mmCIF file of C-alpha atoms in Angstrom:
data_model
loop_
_atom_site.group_PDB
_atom_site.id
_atom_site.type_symbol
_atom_site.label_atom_id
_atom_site.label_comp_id
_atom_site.label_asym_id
_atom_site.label_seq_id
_atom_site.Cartn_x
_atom_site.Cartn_y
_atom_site.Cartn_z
ATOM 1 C CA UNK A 1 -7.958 9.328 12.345
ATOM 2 C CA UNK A 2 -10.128 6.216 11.241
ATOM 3 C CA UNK A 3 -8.014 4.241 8.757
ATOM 4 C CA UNK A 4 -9.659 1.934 6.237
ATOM 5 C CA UNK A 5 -8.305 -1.566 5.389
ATOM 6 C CA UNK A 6 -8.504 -0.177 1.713
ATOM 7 C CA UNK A 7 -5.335 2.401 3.039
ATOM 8 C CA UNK A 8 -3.663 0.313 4.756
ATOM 9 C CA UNK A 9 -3.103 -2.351 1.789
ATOM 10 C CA UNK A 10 -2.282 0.717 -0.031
ATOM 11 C CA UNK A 11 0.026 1.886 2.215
ATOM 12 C CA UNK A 12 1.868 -1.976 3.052
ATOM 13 C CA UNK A 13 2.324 -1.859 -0.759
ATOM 14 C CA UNK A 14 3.812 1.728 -1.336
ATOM 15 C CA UNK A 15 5.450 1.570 1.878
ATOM 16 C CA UNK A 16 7.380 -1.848 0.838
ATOM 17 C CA UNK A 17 8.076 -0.126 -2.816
ATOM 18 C CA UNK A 18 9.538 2.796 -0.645
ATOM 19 C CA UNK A 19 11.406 0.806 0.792
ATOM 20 C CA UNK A 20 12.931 -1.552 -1.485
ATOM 21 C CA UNK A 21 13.517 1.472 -3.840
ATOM 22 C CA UNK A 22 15.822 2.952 -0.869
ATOM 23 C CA UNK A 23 17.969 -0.047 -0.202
ATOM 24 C CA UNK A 24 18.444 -0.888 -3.989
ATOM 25 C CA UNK A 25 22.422 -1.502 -4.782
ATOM 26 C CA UNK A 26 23.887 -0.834 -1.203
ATOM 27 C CA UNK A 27 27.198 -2.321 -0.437
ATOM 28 C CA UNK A 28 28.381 -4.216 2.475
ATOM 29 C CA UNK A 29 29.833 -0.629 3.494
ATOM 30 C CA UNK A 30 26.839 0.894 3.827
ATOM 31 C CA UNK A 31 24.654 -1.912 4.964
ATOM 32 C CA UNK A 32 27.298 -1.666 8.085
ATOM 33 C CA UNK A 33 27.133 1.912 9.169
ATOM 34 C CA UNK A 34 24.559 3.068 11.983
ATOM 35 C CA UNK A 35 21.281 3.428 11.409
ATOM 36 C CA UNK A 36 18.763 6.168 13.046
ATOM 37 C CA UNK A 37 18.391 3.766 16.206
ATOM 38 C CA UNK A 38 20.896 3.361 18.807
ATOM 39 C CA UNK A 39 22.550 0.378 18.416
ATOM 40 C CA UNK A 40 21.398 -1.018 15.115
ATOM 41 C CA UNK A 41 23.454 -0.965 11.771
ATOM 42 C CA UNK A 42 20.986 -0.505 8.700
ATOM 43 C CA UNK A 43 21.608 -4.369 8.604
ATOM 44 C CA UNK A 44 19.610 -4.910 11.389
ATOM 45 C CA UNK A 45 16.783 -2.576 10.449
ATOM 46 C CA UNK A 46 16.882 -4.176 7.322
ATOM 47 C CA UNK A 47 17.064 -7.602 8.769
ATOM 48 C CA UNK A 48 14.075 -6.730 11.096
ATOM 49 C CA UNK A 49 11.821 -5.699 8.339
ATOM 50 C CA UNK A 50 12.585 -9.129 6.370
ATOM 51 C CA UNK A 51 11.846 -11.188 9.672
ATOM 52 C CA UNK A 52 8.677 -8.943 10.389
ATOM 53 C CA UNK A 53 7.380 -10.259 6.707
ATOM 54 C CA UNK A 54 7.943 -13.821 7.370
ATOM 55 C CA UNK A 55 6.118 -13.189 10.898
ATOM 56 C CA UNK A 56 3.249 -11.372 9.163
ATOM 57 C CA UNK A 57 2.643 -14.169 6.354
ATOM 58 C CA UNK A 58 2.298 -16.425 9.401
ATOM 59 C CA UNK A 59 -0.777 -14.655 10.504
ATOM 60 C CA UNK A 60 -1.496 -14.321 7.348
ATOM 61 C CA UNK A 61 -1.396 -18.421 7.339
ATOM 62 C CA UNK A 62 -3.152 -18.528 10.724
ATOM 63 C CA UNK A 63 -6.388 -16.877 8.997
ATOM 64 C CA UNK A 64 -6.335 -19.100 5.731
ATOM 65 C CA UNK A 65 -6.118 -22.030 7.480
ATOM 66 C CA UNK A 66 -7.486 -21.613 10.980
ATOM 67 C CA UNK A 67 -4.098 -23.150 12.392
ATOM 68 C CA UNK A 68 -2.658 -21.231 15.501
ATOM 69 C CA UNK A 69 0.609 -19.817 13.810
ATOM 70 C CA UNK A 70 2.376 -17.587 15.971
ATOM 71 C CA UNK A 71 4.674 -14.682 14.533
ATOM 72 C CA UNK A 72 7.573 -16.311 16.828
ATOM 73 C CA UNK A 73 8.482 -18.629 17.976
ATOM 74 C CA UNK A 74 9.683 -16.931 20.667
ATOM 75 C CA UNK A 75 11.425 -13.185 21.938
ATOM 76 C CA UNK A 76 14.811 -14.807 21.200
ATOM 77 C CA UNK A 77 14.044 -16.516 18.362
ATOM 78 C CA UNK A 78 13.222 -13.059 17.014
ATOM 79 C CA UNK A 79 16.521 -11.666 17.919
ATOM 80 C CA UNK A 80 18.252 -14.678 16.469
ATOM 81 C CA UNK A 81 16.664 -14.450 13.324
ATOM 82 C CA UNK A 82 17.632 -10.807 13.411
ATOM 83 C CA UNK A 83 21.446 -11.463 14.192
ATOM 84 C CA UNK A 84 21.416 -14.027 11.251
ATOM 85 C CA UNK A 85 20.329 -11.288 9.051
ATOM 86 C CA UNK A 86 23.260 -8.935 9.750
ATOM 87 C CA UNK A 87 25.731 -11.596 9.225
ATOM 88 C CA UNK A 88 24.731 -12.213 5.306
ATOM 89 C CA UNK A 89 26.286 -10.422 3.100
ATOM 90 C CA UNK A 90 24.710 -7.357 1.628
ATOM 91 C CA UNK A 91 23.012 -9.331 -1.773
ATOM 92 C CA UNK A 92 21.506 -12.138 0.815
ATOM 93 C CA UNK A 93 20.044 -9.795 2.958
ATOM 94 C CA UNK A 94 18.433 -7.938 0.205
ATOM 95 C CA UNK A 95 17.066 -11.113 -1.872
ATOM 96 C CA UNK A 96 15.691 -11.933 1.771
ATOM 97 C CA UNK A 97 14.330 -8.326 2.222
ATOM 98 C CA UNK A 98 12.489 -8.718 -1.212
ATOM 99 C CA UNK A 99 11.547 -12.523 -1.017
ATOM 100 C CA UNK A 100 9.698 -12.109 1.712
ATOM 101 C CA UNK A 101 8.218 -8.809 1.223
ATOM 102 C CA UNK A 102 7.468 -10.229 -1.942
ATOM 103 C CA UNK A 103 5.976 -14.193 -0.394
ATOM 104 C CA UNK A 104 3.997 -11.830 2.472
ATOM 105 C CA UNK A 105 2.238 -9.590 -0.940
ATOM 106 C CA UNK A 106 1.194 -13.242 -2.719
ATOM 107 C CA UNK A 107 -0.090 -15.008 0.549
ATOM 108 C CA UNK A 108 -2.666 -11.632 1.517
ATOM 109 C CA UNK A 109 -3.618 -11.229 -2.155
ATOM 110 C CA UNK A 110 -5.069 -14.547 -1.718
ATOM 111 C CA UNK A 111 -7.152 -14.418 0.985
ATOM 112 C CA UNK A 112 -10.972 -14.506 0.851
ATOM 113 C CA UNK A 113 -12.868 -12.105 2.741
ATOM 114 C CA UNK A 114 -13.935 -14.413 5.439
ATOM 115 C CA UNK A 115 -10.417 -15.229 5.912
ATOM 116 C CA UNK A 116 -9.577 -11.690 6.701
ATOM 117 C CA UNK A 117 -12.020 -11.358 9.103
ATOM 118 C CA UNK A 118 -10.447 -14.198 11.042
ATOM 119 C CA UNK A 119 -8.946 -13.432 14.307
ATOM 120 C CA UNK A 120 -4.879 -13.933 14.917
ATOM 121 C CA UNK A 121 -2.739 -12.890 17.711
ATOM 122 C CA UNK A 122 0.300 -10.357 17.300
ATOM 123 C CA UNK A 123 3.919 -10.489 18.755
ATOM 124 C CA UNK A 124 2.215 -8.334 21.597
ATOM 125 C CA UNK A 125 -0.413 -10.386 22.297
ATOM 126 C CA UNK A 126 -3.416 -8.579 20.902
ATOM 127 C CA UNK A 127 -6.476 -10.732 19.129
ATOM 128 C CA UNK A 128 -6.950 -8.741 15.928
ATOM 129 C CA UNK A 129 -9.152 -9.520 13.124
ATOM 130 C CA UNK A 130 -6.255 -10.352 10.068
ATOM 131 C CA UNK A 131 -7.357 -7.224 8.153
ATOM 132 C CA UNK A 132 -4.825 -5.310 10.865
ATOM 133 C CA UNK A 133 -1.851 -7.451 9.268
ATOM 134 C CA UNK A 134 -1.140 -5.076 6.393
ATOM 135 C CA UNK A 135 -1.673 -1.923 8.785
ATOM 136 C CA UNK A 136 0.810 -3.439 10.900
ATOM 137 C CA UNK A 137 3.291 -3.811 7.748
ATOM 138 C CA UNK A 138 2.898 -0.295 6.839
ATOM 139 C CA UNK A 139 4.102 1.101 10.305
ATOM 140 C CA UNK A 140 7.219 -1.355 9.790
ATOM 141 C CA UNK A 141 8.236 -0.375 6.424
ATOM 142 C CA UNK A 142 7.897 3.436 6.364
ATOM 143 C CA UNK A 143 8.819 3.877 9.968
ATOM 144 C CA UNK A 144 11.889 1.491 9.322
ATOM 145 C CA UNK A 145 12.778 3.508 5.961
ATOM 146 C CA UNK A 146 12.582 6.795 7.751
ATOM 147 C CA UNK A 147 15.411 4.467 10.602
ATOM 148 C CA UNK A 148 17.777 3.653 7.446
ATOM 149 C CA UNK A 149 19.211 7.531 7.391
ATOM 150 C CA UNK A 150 18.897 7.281 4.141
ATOM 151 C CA UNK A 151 17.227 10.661 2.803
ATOM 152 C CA UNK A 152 13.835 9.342 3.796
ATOM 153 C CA UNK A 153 12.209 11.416 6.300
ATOM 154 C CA UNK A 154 8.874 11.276 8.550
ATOM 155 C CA UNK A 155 7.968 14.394 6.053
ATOM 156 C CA UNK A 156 8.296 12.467 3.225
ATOM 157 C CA UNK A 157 5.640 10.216 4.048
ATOM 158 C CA UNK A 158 1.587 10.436 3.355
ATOM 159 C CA UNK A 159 0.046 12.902 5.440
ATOM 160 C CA UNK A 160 -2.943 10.530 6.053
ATOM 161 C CA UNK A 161 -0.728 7.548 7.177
ATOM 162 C CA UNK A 162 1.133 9.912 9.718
ATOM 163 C CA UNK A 163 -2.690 11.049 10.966
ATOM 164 C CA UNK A 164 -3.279 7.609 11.614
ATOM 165 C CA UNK A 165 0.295 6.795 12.759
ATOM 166 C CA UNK A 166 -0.114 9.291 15.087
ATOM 167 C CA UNK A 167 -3.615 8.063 16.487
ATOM 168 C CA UNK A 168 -2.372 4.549 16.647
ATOM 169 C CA UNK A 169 0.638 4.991 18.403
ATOM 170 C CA UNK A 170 -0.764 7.712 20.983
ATOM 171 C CA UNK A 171 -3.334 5.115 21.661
ATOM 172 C CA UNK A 172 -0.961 2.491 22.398
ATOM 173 C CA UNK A 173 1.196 4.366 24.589
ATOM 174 C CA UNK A 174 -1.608 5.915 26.522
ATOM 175 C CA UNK A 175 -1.865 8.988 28.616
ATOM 176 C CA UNK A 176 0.471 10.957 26.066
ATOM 177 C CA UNK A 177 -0.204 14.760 26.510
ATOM 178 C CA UNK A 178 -1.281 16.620 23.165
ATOM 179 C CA UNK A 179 1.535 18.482 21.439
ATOM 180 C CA UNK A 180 1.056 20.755 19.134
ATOM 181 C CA UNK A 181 3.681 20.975 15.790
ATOM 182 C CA UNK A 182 3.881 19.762 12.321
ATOM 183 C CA UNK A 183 2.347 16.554 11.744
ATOM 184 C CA UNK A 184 5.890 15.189 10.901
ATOM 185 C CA UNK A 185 7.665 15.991 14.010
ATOM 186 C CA UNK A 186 4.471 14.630 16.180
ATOM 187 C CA UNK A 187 5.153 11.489 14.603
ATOM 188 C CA UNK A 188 8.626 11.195 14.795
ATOM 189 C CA UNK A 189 8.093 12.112 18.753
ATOM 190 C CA UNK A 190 5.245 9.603 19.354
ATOM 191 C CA UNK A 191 7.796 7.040 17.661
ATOM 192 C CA UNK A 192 10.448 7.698 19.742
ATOM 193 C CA UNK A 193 12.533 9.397 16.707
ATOM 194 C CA UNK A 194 14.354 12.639 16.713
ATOM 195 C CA UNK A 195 12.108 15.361 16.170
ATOM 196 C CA UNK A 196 12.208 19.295 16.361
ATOM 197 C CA UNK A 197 9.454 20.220 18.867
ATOM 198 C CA UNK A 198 9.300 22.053 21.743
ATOM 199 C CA UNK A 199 8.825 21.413 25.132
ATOM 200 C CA UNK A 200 7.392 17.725 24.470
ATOM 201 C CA UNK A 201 8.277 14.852 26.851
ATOM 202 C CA UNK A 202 10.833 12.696 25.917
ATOM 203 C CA UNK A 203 8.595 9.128 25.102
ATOM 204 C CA UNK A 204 11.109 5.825 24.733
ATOM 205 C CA UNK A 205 11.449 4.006 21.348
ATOM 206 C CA UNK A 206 8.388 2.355 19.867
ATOM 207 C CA UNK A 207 8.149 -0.604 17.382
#
């Protein structure tokens, strides 16, 4: 599916609202138990969102000003900022969810059109224009909501984001074999998530 820049701003936003709306009034508790991916508490999803915003609103700062501004620093400089996260206590981590979510939001709405069509460099190494940098928000936070195991599932998300979910990650993997099933499950497959079809390839975690 061809995605406009018009839905993926649309989608950053509602996705973020989602996912704020989820996480709302959690206690330590709960911020604690597992999430949907091995290994993670919802802390660290929740942590890894908040970092992801302060890594997008430096490429968001790399197209305003035309200064080279990495997301990170560095792999473990990610992971570090990801462990600080799950050591604050459940308020921090929220006002740092939202703060950033919320500083990422104010830096793109101001942003000329030129400035979008600058080109910046992702965690992976790709040379995008800037207008990918709310597309790339939108996988994080409804993906990442759908991770909390929190009621939120693949289904509950807009058919035409999981069309072009679906495209984008299938063309990032490469060479996955066509699957046919609801367009829920084929996204939670291509994602690496838990899903209900049959006969499809086990494919490792993505994002």
């Amino acid at each position: 599916m061809r995605r406009s820049f018009a839905d993926a701003r649309r989608w950053a936003d509602d996705g973020t609202k989602l996912l704020l709306g989820t996480v709302a009034g959690l206690d330590e508790a709960q911020y604690a138990r597992p999430s949907l991916l091995p290994g993670w508490t919802r802390g660290h999803v929740l942590a890894h969102v908040a970092a992801n915003a302060d890594a997008l609103r430096n490429l968001v700062r790399w197209a305003a000003t035309g200064e080279p501004t990495p997301m990170y620093a560095s792999p473990a400089e990610r992971a570090a900022g990801i462990e600080r996260g799950v050591r604050m206590p459940a308020a921090g981590l929220e006002t740092w969810l939202r703060r950033s979510a919320t500083a990422l939001a104010e830096a793109s709405a101001a942003l000329s059109e030129r400035q979008w069509a600058a080109e910046v460099v992702t965690a992976q190494g790709r040379t995008v224009p800037a207008t990918e940098v709310p597309w790339l928000r939108a996988r994080e936070v409804y993906v990442h909501t759908v991770d909390l195991g929190l009621g939120v599932a693949f289904a509950d998300l807009p058919p035409a984001y999981l069309e072009a979910l679906c495209a984008d990650v299938a063309a990032q993997r490469g060479g996955v074999p066509p699957v046919e099933g609801p367009l829920a499950e084929r996204a939670a497959w291509l994602t690496g998530r838990p899903h209900r079809l049959t006969g499809a390839p086990e494919l490792g975690a993505w994002l």
